GROMACS .gro file of C-alpha atoms in nm:
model
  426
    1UNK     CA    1  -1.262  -4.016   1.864
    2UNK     CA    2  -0.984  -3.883   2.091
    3UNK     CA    3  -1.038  -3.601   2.243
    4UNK     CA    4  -0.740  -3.367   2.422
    5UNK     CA    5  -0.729  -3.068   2.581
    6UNK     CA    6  -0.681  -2.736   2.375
    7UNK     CA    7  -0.325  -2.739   2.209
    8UNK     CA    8  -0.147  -2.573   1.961
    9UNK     CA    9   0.060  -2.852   1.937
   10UNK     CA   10  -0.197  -3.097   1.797
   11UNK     CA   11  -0.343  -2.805   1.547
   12UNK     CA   12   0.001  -2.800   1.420
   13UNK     CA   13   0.069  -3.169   1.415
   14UNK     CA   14  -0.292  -3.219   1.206
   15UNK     CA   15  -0.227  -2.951   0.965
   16UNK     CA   16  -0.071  -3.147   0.695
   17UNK     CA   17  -0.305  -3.456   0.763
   18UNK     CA   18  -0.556  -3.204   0.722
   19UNK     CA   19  -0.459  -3.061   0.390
   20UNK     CA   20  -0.430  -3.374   0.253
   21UNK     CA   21  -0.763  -3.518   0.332
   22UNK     CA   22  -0.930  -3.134   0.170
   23UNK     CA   23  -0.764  -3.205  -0.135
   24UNK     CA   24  -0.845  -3.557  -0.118
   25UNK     CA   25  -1.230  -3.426  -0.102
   26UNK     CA   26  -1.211  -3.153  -0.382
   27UNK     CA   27  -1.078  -3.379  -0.611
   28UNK     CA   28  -1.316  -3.645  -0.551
   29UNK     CA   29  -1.084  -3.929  -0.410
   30UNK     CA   30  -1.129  -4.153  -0.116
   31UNK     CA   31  -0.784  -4.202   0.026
   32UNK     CA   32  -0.805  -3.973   0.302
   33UNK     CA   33  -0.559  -4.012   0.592
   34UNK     CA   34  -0.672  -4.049   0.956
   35UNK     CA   35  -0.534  -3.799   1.243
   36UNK     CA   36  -0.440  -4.013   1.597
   37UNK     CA   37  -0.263  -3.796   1.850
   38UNK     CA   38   0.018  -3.834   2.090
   39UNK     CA   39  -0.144  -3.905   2.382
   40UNK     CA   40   0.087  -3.605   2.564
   41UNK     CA   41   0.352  -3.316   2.478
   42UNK     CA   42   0.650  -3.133   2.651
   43UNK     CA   43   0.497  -2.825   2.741
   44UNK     CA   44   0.708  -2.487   2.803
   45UNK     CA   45   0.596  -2.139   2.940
   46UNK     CA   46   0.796  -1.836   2.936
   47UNK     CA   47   0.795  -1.729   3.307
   48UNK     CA   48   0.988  -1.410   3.208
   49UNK     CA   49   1.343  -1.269   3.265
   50UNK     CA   50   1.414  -1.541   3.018
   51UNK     CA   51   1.362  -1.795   3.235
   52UNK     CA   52   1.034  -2.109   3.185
   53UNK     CA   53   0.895  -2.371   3.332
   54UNK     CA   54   0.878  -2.725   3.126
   55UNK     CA   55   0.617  -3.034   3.217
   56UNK     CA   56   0.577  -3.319   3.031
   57UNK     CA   57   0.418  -3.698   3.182
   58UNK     CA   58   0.372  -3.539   3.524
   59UNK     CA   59   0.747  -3.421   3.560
   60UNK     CA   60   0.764  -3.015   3.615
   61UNK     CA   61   1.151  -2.844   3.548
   62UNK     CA   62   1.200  -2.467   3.520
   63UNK     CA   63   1.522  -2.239   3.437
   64UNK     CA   64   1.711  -2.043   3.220
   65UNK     CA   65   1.815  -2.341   2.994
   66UNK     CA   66   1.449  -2.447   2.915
   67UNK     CA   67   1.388  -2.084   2.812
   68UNK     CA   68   1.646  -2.101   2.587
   69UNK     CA   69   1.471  -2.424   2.441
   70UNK     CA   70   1.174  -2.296   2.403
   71UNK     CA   71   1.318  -1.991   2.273
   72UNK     CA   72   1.493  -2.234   1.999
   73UNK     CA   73   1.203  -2.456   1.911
   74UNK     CA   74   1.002  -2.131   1.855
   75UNK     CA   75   1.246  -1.976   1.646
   76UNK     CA   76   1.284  -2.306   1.416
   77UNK     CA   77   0.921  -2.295   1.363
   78UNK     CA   78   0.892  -1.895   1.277
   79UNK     CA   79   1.127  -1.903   1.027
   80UNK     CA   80   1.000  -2.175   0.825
   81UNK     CA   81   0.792  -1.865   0.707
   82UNK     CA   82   1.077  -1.627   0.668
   83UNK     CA   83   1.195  -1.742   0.330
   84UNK     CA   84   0.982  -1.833   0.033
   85UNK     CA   85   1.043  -1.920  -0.282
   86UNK     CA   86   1.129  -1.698  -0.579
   87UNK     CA   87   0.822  -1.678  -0.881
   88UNK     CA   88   0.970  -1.862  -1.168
   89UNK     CA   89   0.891  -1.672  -1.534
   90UNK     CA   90   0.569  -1.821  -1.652
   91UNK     CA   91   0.623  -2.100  -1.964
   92UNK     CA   92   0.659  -1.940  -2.320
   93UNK     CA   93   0.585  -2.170  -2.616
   94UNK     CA   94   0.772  -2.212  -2.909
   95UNK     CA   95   0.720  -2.129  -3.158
   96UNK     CA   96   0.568  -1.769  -3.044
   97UNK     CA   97   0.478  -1.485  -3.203
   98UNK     CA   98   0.745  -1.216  -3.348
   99UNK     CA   99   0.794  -0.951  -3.058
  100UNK     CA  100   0.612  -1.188  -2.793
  101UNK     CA  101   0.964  -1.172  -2.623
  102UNK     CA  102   0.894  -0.780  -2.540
  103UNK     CA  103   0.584  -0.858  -2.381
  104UNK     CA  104   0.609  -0.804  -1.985
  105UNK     CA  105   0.588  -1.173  -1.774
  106UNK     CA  106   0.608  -0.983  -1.466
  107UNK     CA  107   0.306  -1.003  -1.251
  108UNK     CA  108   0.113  -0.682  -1.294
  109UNK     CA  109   0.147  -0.446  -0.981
  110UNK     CA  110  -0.221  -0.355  -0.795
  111UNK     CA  111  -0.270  -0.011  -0.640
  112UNK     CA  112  -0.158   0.250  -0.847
  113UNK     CA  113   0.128   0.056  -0.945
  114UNK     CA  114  -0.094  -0.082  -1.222
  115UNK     CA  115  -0.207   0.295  -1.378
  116UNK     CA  116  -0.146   0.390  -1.771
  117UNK     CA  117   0.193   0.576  -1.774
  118UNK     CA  118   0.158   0.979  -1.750
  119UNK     CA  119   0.337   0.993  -2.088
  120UNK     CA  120   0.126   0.755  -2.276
  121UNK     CA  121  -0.215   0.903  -2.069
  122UNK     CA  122  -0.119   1.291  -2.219
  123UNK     CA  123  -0.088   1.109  -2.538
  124UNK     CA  124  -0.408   0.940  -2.524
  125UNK     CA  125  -0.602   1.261  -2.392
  126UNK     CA  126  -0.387   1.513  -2.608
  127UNK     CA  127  -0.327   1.685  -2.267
  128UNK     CA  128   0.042   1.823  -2.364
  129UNK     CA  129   0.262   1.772  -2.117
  130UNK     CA  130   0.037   1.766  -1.779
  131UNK     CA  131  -0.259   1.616  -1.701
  132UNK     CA  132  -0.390   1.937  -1.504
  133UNK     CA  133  -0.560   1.943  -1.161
  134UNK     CA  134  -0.630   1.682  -0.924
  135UNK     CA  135  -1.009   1.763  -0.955
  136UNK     CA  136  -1.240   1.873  -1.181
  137UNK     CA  137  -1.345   2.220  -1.050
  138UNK     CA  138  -1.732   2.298  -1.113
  139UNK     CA  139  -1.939   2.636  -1.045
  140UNK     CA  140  -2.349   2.651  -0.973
  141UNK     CA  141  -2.493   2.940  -0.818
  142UNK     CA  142  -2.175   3.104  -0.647
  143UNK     CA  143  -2.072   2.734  -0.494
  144UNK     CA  144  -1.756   2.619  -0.573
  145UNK     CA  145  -1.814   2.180  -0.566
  146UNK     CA  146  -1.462   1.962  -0.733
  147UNK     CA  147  -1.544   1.603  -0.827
  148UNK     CA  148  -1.276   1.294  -0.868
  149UNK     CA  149  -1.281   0.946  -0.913
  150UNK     CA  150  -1.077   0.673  -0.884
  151UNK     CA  151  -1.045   0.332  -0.802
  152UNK     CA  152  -0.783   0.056  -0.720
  153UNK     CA  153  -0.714  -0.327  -0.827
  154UNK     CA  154  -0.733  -0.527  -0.539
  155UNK     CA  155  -0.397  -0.530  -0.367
  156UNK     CA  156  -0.431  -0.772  -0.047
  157UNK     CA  157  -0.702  -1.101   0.004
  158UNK     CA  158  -0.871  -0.864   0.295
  159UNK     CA  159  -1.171  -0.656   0.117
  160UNK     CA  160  -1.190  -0.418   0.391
  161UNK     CA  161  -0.833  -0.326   0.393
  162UNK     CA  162  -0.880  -0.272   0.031
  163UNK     CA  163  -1.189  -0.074   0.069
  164UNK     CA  164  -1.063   0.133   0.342
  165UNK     CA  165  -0.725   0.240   0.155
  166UNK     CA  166  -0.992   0.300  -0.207
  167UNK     CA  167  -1.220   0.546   0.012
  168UNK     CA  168  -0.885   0.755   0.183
  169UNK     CA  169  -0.731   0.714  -0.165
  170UNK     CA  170  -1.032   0.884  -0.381
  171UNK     CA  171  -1.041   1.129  -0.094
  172UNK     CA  172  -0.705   1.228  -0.185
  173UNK     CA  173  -0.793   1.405  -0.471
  174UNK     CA  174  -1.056   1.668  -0.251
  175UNK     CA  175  -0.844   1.705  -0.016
  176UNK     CA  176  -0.539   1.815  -0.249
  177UNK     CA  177  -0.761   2.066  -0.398
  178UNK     CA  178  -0.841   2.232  -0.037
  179UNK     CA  179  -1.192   2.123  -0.096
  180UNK     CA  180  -1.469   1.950   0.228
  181UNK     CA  181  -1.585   1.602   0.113
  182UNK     CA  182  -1.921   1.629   0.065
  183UNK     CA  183  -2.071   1.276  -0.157
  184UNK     CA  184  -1.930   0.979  -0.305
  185UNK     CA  185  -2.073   0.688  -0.573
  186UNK     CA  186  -1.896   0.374  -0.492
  187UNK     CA  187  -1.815   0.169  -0.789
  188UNK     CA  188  -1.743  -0.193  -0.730
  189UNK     CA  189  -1.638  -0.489  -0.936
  190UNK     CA  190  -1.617  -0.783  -0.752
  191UNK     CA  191  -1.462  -1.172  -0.822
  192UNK     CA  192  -1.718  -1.421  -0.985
  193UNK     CA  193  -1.846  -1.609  -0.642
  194UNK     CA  194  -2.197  -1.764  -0.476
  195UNK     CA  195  -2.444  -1.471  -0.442
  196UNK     CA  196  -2.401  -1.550  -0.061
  197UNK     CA  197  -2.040  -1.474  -0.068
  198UNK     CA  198  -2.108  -1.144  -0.235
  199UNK     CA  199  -2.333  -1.036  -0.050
  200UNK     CA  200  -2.096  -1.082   0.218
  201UNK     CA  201  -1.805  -0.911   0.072
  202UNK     CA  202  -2.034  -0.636  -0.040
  203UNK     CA  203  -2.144  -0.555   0.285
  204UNK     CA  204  -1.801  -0.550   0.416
  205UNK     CA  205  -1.636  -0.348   0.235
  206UNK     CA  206  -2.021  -0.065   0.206
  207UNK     CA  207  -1.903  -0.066   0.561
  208UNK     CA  208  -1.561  -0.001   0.598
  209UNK     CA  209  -1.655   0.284   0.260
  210UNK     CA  210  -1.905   0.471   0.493
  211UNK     CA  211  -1.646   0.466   0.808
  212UNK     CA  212  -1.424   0.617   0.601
  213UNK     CA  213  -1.630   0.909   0.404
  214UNK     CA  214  -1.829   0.987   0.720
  215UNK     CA  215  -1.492   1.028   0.924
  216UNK     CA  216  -1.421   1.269   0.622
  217UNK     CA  217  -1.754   1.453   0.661
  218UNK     CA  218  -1.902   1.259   0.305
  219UNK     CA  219  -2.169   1.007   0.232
  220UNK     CA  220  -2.198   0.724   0.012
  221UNK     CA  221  -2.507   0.812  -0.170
  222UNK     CA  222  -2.477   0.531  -0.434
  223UNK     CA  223  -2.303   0.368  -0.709
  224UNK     CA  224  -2.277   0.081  -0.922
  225UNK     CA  225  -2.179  -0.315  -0.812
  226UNK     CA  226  -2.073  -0.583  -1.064
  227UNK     CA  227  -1.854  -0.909  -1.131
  228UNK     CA  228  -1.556  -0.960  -1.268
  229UNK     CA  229  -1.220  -1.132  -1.272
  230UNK     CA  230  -1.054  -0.974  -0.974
  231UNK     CA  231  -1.156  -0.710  -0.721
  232UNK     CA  232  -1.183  -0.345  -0.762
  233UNK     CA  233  -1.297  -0.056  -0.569
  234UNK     CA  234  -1.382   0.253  -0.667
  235UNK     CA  235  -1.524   0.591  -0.565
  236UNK     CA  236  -1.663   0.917  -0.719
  237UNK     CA  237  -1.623   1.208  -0.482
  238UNK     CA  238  -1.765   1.571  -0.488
  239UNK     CA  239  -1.599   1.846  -0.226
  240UNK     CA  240  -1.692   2.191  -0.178
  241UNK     CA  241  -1.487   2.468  -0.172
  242UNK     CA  242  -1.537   2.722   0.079
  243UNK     CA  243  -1.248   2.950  -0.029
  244UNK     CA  244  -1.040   2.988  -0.306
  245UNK     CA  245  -0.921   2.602  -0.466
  246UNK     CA  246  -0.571   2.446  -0.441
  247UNK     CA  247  -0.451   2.334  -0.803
  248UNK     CA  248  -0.126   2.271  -0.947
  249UNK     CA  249  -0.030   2.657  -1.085
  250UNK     CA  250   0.006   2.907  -0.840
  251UNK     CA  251   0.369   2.767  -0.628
  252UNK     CA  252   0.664   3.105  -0.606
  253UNK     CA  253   1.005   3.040  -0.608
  254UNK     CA  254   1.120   3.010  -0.270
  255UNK     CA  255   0.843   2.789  -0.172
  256UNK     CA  256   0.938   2.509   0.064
  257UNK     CA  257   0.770   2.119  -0.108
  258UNK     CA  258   0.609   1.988   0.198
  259UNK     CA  259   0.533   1.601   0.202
  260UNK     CA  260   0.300   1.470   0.419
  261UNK     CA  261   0.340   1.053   0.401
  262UNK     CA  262   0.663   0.860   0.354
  263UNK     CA  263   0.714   0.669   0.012
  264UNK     CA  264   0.780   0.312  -0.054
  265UNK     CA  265   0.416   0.165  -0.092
  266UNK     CA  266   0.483   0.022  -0.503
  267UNK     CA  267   0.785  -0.103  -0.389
  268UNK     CA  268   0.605  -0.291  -0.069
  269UNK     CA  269   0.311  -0.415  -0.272
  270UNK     CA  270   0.558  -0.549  -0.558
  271UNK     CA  271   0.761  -0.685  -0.331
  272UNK     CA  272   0.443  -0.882  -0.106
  273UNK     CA  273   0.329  -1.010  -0.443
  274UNK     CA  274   0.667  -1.172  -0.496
  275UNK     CA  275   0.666  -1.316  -0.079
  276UNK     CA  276   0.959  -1.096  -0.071
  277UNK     CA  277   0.834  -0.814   0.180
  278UNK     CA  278   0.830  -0.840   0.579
  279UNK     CA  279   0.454  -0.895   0.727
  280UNK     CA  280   0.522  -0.633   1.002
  281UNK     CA  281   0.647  -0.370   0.704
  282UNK     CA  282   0.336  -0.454   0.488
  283UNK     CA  283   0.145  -0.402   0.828
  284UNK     CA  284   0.205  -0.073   0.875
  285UNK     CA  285   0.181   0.023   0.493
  286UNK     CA  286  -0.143  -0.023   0.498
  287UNK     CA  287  -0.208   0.190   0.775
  288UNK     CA  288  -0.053   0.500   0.642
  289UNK     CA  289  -0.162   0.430   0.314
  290UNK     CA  290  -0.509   0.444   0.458
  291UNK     CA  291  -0.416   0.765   0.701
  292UNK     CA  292  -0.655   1.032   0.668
  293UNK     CA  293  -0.562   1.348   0.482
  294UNK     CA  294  -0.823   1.605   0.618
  295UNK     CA  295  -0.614   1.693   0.918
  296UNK     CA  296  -0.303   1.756   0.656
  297UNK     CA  297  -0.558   1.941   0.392
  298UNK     CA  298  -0.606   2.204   0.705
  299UNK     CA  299  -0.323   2.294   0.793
  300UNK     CA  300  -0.173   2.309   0.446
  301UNK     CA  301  -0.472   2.555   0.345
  302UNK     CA  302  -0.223   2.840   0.334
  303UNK     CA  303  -0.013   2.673   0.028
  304UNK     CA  304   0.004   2.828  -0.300
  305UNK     CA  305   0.046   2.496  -0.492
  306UNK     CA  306  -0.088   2.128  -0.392
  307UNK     CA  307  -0.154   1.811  -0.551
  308UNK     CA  308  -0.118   1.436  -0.327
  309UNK     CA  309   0.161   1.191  -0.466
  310UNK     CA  310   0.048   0.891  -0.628
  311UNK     CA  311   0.053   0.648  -0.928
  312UNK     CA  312   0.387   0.894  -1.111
  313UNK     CA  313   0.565   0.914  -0.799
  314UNK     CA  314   0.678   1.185  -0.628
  315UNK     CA  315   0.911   1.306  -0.914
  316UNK     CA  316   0.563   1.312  -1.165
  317UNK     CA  317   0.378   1.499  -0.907
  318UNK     CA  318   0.632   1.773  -0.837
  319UNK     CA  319   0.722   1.779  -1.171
  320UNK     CA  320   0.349   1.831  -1.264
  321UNK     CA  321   0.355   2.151  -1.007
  322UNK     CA  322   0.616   2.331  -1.186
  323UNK     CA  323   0.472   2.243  -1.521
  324UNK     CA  324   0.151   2.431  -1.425
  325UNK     CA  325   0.325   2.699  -1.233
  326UNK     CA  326   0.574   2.772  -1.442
  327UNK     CA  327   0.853   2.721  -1.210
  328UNK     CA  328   1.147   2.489  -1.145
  329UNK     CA  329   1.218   2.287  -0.823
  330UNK     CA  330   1.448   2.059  -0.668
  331UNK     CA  331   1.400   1.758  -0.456
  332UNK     CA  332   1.628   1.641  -0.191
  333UNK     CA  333   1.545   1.264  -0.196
  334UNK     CA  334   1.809   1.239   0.133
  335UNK     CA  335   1.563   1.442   0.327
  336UNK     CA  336   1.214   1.216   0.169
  337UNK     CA  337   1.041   0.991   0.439
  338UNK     CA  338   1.025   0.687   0.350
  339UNK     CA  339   0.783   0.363   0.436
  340UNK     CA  340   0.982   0.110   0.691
  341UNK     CA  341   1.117  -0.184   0.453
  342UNK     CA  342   1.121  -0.012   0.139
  343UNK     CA  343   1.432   0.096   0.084
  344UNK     CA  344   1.618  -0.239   0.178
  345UNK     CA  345   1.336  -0.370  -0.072
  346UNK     CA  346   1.487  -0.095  -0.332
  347UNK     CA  347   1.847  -0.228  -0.255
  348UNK     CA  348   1.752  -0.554  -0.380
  349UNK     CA  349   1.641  -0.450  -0.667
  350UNK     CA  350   1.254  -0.508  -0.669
  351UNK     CA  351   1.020  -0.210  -0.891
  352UNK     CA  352   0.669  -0.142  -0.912
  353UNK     CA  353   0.538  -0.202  -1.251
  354UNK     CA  354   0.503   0.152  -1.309
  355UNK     CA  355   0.830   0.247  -1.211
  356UNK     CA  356   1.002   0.239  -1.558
  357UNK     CA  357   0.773   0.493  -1.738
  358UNK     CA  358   0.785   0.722  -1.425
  359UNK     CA  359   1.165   0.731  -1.432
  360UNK     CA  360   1.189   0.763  -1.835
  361UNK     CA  361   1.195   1.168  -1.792
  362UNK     CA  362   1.430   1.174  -1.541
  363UNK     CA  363   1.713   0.971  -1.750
  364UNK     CA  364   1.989   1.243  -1.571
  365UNK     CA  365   1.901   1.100  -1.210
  366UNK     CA  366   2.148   0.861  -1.043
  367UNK     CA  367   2.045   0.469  -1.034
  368UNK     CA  368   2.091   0.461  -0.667
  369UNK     CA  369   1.760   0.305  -0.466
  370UNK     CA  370   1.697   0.607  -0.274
  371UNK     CA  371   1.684   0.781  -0.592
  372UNK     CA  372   1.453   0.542  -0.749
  373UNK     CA  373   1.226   0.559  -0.440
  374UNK     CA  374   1.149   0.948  -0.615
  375UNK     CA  375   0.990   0.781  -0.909
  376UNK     CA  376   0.774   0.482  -0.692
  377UNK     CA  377   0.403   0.478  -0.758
  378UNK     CA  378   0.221   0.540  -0.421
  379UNK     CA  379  -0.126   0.430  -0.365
  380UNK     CA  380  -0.325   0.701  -0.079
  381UNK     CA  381   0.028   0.875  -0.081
  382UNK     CA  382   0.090   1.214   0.118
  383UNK     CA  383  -0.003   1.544  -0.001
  384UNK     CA  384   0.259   1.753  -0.163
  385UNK     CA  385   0.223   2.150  -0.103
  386UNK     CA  386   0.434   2.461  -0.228
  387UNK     CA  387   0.433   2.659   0.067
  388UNK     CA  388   0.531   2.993   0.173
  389UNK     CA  389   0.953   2.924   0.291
  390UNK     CA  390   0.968   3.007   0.668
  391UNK     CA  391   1.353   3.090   0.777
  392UNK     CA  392   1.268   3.093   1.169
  393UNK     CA  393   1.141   2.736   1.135
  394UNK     CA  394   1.373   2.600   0.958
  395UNK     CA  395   1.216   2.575   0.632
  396UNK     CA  396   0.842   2.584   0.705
  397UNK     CA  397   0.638   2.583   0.971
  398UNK     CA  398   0.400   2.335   0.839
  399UNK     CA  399   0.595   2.073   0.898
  400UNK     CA  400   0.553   2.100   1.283
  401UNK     CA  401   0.191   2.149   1.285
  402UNK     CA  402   0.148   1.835   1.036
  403UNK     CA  403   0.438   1.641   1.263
  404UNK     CA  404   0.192   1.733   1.604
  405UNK     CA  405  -0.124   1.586   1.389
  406UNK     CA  406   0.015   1.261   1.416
  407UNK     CA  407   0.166   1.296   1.039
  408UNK     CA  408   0.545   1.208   0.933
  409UNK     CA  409   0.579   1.468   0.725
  410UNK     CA  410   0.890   1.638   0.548
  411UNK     CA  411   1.021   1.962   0.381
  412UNK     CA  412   1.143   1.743   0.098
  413UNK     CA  413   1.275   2.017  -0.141
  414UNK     CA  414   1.237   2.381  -0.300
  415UNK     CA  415   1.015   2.557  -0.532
  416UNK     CA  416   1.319   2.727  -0.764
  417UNK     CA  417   1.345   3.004  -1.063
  418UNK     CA  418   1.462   2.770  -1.308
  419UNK     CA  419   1.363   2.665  -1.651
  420UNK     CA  420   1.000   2.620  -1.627
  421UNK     CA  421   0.897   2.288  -1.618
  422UNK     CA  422   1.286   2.172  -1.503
  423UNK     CA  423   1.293   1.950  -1.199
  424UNK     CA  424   1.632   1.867  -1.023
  425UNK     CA  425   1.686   1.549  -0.777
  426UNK     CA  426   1.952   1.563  -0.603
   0.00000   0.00000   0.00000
């Protein structure tokens, strides 16, 4: 009834009219609200050099001093989505149930921030004290194929992003064990919704699945699709082995522990479900957390020891090396990359779900954040290899090739004589 030219300004100005009247709708009332707009605005460009031009009913002004209104106006509107805030504990009746206080009101991490504990998983699977090899390692006719699964609770409203970080994930495990990706079943639960809408999110996220195991040289040959309460993604993957496999036994003292990501994505994805985490940090998670390992897996072929780092943190993982090698080792968490954001995140105070069970072996380790950052739950973490110590580069010279791939990789500690089993972080 009144049209205008294209404008943020009236999108902006019609937003909360426009809210109301949906709600208005949903709920089956009548009152809505109507929308009239101004019939003009004051407009401001940045001409650059911090200098703009302003124009509003026909008059045109430009300078430094309009820039810096615009620049102020701009700034008051950004950081109305700066601060949110803070999740309240949900209501507990009363009376409750003896021990109800005990149970955890925290909301439950996605990614592998929400995996069984390793100490209660040995338990379960009367493993002892490791859980053994990335992989499953099978043998037919002289071929040497590993198989993994895995799968992830929906950690962002984006399917894609989710599938794409499931697929690089699962691959994880191959790729630790030194193996090609070679098939994958994709397993998929998704959220109750119209059969239109799935079929939509289905073929989404089969999409972004295939990208990602054809880039890795695998196809999705099938799998299983159903409904649930929240999103998962899954994948079984097979790899063959065309030397010798990686696994967990086999690192020497003297080894140099090569990293391959940076850490911080349980502390990221706890913090975004709290609205506590910057957009531009959980940004460029996702991209490494999605990063492709196969360049990495190459180059670290010559390792005697690998595994990749992810629900038990890089303390779990190292410490599951040494279990099944029969070694000690040290970690230098000072010398650890870690994910932009996550350890100002740490300093605050926010944990992954996880966190607690993956520090309860390490009670002799310092409460600092940096420290803590050791024991974070990664979801598609970094590989972590014992290689062979190189003195004339400085430690090893896998960290250069990996660094040229495009990786921000790390010698991150030392493969040591010590009590077997014995892991110190320093």
């Amino acid at each position: 009834h009144a049209p205008r030219s294209k404008a943020g300004v009236y999108a902006v100005r019609q937003a909360p009219i426009l809210h109301h009247n949906l709600r208005t709708v949903i709920s089956g009332q009548k009152a809505l609200r109507r929308y009239q707009p101004q019939n003009d605005y004051l407009k401001l460009i940045s001409l650059g050099g911090q200098s703009a031009l302003a124009e509003r009913v026909g008059l045109a002004l430009a300078g430094p001093s309009l820039w810096g209104l615009k620049d102020w106006i701009d700034q008051r509107f950004m950081a109305q989505f700066k601060t949110w805030p803070l999740r309240t504990a949900p209501f507990r009746p009363w009376p409750r149930a003896a021990g109800a206080d005990e149970v955890p009101t925290d909301p439950l991490c996605a990614g592998c921030g929400a995996k069984v504990g390793s100490s209660s998983l040995t338990k379960a699977l009367g493993s002892g004290d490791t859980l053994g090899d990335d992989a499953a390692l099978l043998e037919t006719g002289g071929v040497q194929q590993v198989i993994s699964t895995d799968h992830l609770r929906g950690f962002c409203e984006d399917p894609v992003t989710v599938a794409r970080v499931a697929a690089s994930h699962a691959l994880g495990d191959i790729w630790a064990m030194g193996a090609a990706p070679q098939a994958a079943l994709a397993q998929i639960v998704l959220p109750r919704q119209s059969p239109v809408l799935a079929e939509r999110a289905l073929t989404e996220i089969m999409a972004a699945a295939r990208q990602v195991m054809a880039e890795a040289g695998a196809e999705i040959v099938g799998g299983h699709s159903t409904q649930g309460s929240e999103l998962i993604i899954g994948f079984t993957v097979t790899g063959i082995c065309a030397r010798a496999p990686l696994t967990l036994a086999g690192a020497q003292p003297g080894d140099a522990l090569i990293l391959t990501k940076p850490l911080g994505s349980g502390v990221l994805m706890a913090a975004e479900m709290q609205a506590r985490a910057e957009g531009a940090d959980i940004a460029a998670a996702y991209l490494l957390m999605s990063q492709s390992q196969a360049a990495a897996a190459d180059i670290l072929q010559g390792a005697h020891a690998m595994t990749d780092v992810t629900g038990f943190g890089l303390a779990g993982h190292s410490r599951a090396i040494c279990l099944a090698s029969k070694v000690g080792a040290e970690l230098w968490s000072d010398k650890a990359p870690l994910m932009s954001g996550a350890l100002d995140l740490a300093e605050c105070g926010i944990r992954s779900t996880l966190f607690g069970e993956n520090k309860a072996p390490f009670a002799a380790v310092p409460d600092t954040p940096r420290h803590d950052l050791m024991f974070d739950p990664q979801t598609g973490g970094g590989l972590l290899a014992a290689a062979p110590w190189d003195e004339t580069e400085g430690g090893s010279g896998y960290v250069t090739r990996l660094k040229k791939a495009g990786y921000d990789a790390a010698l991150i500690g030392r493969v040591t004589d010590d009590v077997p089993g014995s892991l110190s972080i320093l």
